[in-house]
Coordinates of C-alpha atoms and ligand atoms in Angstrom, one line a residue:
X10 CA 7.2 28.7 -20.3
X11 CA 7.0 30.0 -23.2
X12 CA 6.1 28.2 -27.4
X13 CA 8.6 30.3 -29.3
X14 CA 8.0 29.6 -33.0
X15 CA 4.3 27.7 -32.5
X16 CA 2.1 31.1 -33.1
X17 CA -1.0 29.0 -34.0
X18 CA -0.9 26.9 -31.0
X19 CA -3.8 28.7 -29.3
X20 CA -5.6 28.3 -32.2
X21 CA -6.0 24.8 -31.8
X22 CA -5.9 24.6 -28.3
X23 CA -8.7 22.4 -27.3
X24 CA -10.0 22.6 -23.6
X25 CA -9.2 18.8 -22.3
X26 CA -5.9 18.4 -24.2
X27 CA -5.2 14.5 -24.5
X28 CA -2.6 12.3 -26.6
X29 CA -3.7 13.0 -29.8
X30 CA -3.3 16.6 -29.3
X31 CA 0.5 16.2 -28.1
X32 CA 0.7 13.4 -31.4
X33 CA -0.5 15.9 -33.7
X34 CA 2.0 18.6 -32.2
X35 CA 4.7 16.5 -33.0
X36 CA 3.8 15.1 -36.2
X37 CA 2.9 18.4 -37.3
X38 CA 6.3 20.1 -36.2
X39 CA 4.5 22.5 -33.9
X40 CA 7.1 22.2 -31.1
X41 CA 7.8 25.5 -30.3
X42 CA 8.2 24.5 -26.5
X43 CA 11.5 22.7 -27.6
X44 CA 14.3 24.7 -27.2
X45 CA 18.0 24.7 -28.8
X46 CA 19.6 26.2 -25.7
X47 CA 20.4 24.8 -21.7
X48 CA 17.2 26.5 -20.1
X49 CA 18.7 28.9 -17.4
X50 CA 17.0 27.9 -14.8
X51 CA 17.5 24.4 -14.9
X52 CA 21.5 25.6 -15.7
X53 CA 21.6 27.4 -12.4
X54 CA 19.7 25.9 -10.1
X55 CA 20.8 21.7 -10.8
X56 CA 23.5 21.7 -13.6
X57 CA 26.2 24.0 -11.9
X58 CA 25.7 22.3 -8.5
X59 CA 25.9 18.9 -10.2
X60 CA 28.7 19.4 -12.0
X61 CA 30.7 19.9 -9.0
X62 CA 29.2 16.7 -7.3
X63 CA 31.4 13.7 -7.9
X64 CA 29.0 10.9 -7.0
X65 CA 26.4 10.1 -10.1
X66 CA 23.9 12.3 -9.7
X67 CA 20.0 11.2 -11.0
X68 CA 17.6 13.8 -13.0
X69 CA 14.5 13.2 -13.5
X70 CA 12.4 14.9 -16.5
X71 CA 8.9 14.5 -16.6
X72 CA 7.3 15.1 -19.6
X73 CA 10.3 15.5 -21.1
X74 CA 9.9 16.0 -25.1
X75 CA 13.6 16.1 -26.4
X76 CA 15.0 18.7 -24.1
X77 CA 18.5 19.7 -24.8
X78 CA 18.7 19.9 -20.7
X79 CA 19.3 16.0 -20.8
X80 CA 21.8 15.9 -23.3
X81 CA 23.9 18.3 -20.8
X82 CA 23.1 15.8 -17.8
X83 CA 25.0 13.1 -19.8
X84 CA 27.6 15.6 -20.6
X85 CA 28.1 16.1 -17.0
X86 CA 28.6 12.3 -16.2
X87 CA 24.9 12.3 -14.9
X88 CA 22.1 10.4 -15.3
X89 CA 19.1 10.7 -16.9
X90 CA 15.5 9.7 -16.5
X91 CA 12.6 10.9 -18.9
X92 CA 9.3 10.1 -19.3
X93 CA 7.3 11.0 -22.5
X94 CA 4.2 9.5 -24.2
X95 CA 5.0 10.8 -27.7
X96 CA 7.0 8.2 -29.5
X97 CA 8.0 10.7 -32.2
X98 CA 9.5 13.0 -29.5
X99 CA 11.5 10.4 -27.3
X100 CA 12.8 8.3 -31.2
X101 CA 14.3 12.7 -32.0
X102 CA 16.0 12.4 -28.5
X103 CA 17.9 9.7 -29.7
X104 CA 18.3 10.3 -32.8
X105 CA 19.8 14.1 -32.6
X106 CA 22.1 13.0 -29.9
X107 CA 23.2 10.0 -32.0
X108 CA 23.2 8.1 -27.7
X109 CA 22.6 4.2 -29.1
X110 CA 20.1 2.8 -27.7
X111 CA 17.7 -0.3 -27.1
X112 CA 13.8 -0.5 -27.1
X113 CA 12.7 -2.8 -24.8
X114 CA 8.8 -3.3 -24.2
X115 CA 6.8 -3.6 -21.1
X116 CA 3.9 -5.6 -22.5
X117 CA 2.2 -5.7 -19.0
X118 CA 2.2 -2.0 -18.5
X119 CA 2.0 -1.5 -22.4
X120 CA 5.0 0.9 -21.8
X121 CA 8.3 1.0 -24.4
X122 CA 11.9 2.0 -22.8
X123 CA 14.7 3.3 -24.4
X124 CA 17.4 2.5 -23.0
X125 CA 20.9 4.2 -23.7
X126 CA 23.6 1.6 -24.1
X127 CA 27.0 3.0 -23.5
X128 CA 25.4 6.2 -21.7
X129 CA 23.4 6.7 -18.2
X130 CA 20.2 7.3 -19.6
X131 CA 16.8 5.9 -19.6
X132 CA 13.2 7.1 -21.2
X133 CA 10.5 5.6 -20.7
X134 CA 7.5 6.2 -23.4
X135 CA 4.4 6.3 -21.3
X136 CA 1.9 8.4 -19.5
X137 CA 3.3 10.1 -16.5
X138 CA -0.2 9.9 -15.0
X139 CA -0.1 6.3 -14.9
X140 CA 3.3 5.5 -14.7
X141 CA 4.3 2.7 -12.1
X142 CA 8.0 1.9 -13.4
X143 CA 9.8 1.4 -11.0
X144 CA 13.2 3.6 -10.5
X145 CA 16.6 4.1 -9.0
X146 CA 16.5 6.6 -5.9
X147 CA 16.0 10.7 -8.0
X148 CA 18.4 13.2 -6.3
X149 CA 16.8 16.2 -8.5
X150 CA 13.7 16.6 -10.4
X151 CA 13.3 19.7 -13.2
X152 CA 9.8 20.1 -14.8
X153 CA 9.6 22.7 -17.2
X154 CA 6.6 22.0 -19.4
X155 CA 5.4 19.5 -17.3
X156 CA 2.8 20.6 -15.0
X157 CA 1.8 23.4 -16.8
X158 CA 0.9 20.9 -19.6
X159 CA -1.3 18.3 -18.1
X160 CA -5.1 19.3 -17.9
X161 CA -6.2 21.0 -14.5
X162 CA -8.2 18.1 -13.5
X163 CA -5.4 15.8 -13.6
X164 CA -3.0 17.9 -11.2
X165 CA -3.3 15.9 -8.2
X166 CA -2.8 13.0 -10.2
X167 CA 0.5 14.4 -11.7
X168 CA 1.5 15.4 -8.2
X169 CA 0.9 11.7 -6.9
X170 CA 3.4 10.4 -9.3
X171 CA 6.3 13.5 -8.7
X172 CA 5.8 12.5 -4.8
X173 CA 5.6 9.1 -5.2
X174 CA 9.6 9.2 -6.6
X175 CA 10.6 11.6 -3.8
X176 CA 13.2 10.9 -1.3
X177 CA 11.6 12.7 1.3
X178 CA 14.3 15.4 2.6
X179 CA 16.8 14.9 -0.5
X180 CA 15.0 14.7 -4.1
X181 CA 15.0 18.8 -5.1
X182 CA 12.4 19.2 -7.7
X183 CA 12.2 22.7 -9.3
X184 CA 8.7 23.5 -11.0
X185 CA 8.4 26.4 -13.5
X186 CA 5.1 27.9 -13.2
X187 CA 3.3 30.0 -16.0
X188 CA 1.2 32.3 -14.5
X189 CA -0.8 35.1 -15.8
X190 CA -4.3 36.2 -15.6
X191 CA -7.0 33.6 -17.3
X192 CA -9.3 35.6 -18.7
X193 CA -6.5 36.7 -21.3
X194 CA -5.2 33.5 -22.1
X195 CA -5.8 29.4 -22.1
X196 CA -3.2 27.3 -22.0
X197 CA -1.0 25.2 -22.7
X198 CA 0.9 26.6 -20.7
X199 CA -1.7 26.3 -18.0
X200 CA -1.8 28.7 -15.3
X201 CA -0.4 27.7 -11.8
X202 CA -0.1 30.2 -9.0
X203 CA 1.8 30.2 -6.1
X204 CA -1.3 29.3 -4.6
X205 CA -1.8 26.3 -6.3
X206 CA 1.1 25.3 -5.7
X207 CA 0.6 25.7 -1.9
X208 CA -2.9 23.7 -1.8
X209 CA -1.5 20.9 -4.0
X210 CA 2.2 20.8 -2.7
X211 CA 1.8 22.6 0.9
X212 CA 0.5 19.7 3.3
X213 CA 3.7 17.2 2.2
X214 CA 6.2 19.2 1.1
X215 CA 8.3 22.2 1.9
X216 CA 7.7 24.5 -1.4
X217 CA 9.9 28.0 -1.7
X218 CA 9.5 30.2 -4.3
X219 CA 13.1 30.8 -5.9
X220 CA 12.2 33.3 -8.6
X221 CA 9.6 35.2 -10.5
X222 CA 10.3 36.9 -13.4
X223 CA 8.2 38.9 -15.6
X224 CA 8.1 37.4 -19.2
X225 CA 4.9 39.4 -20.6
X226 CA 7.1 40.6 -24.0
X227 CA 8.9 37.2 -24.6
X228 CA 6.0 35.1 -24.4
X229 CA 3.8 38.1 -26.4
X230 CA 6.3 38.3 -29.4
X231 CA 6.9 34.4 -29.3
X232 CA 3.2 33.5 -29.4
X233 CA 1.4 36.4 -31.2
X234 CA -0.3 37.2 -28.0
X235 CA -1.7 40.3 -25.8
X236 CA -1.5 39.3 -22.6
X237 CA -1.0 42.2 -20.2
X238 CA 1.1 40.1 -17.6
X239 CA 2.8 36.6 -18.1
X240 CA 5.3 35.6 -15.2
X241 CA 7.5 32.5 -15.0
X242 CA 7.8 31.5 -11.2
X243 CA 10.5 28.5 -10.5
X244 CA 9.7 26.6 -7.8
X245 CA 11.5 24.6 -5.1
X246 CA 9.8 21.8 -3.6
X247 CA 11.2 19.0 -1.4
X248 CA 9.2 16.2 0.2
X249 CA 8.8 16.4 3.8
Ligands
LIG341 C1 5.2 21.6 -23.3 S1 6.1 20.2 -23.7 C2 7.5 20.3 -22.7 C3 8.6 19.4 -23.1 C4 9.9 19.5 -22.3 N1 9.7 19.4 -20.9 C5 10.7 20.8 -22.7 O1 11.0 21.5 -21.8 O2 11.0 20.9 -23.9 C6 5.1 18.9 -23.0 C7 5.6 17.5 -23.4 O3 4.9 16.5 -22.6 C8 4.4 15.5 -23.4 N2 3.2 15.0 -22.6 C9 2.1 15.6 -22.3 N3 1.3 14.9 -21.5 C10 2.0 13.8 -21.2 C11 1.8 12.7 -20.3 N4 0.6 12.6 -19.6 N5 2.7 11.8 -20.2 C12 3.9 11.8 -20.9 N6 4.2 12.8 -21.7 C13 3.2 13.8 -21.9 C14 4.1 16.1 -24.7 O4 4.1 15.2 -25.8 C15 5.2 17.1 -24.8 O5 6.3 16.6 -25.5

């Protein structure tokens, strides 16, 4: 993944990134994650084969910002489920997609859902680490953003709440992975190897790695960087 547009974000890259971090992003417009185009991946991999699948289909999207990818679910005749703790971020979804909606609260679980009302879609503004809503059965999961975001100490916690909506055998998710060497670079994105993917993912799931692609001079030009290698590695994992 790369931040097009959001060359001082390592600047001010702090090394447990929280809330207020992703607030402040947003506030201050430096969303240079968010992208105006279908990302390929996710184009190839879920929104061709769902687009040929007759029965509603349901995508998940954790840590979903306003990505234009669930606008095309909807397009599709989909469904869509986001989660996203930045109120700022999930109030743009709406609003740039013009989708009415309601906002109805959770005081319990002190969590606020938007709710589309004459479209299939559904975000939820909470943490993902703590998230307990519960939900309709997920056929696909795409994470783009999303892993590679939360803090290193708080994987196993992220991957608790992607397994606990798995349908062992049938929900795909597809993971893209930054990876790159550490010492020339700290995230966000984080790194994640293929080997960390393994040790968190390996003992209940089935993981393949689809594709790696080298994406040293993107990411370099797009965030003022040196690194000598970045690659982008996508991910298939399915509960066993
Ligand atoms: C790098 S952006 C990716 C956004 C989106 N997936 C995309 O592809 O454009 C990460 C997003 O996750 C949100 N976020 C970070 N940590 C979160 C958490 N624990 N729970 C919910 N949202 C979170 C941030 O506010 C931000 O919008």
């Amino acid at each position: 993944m790369t931040e097009a547009n959001d060359d001082q974000q390592c600047q001010y890259s702090p090394k447990i990134i929280d809330q207020s971090y992703w607030n402040d992003r947003w506030l201050s417009g430096k969303i240079g994650f968010n992208r105006l185009t279908i990302n390929k991946h996710f184009d190839k991999h879920i929104l061709s084969k769902i687009s040929n699948i007759d029965q509603q289909q349901c995508v998940l999207f954790p840590l979903c910002g306003k990505t234009v990818d669930m606008k095309a679910v909807l397009s599709a005749g989909h469904r869509v489920i986001g989660i996203e703790y930045v109120q700022l971020g999930v109030e743009a979804f709406f609003e740039e997609t013009n989708i009415a909606h309601e906002i109805l609260t959770d005081e319990e679980n002190k969590c606020q859902i938007y709710q589309g009302i004459d479209r299939p879609v559904t975000i939820y503004c909470a943490d993902f680490l703590t998230f307990n809503q519960p939900l309709p059965p997920i056929d696909w999961i795409f994470d783009r953003g999303g892993f590679v975001a939360v803090n290193v100490s708080e994987r196993e916690q992220y991957r608790d709440r992607l397994l606990e909506v798995m349908t062992p055998k049938h929900t795909r998710l597809y993971l893209l992975a930054s990876c790159y060497d550490e010492s020339d670079f700290h995230g966000p994105p984080h790194c994640v190897s293929p080997e960390d993917i393994d040790r968190l993912f390996g003992e209940s799931c089935s993981t393949k790695l689809v594709e790696a692609i080298d994406t040293t001079i993107e990411f370099n030009q797009h965030n003022n960087q040196k690194l000598r290698r970045m690659e982008e590695h996508l991910h298939l994992i399915i509960r066993k």
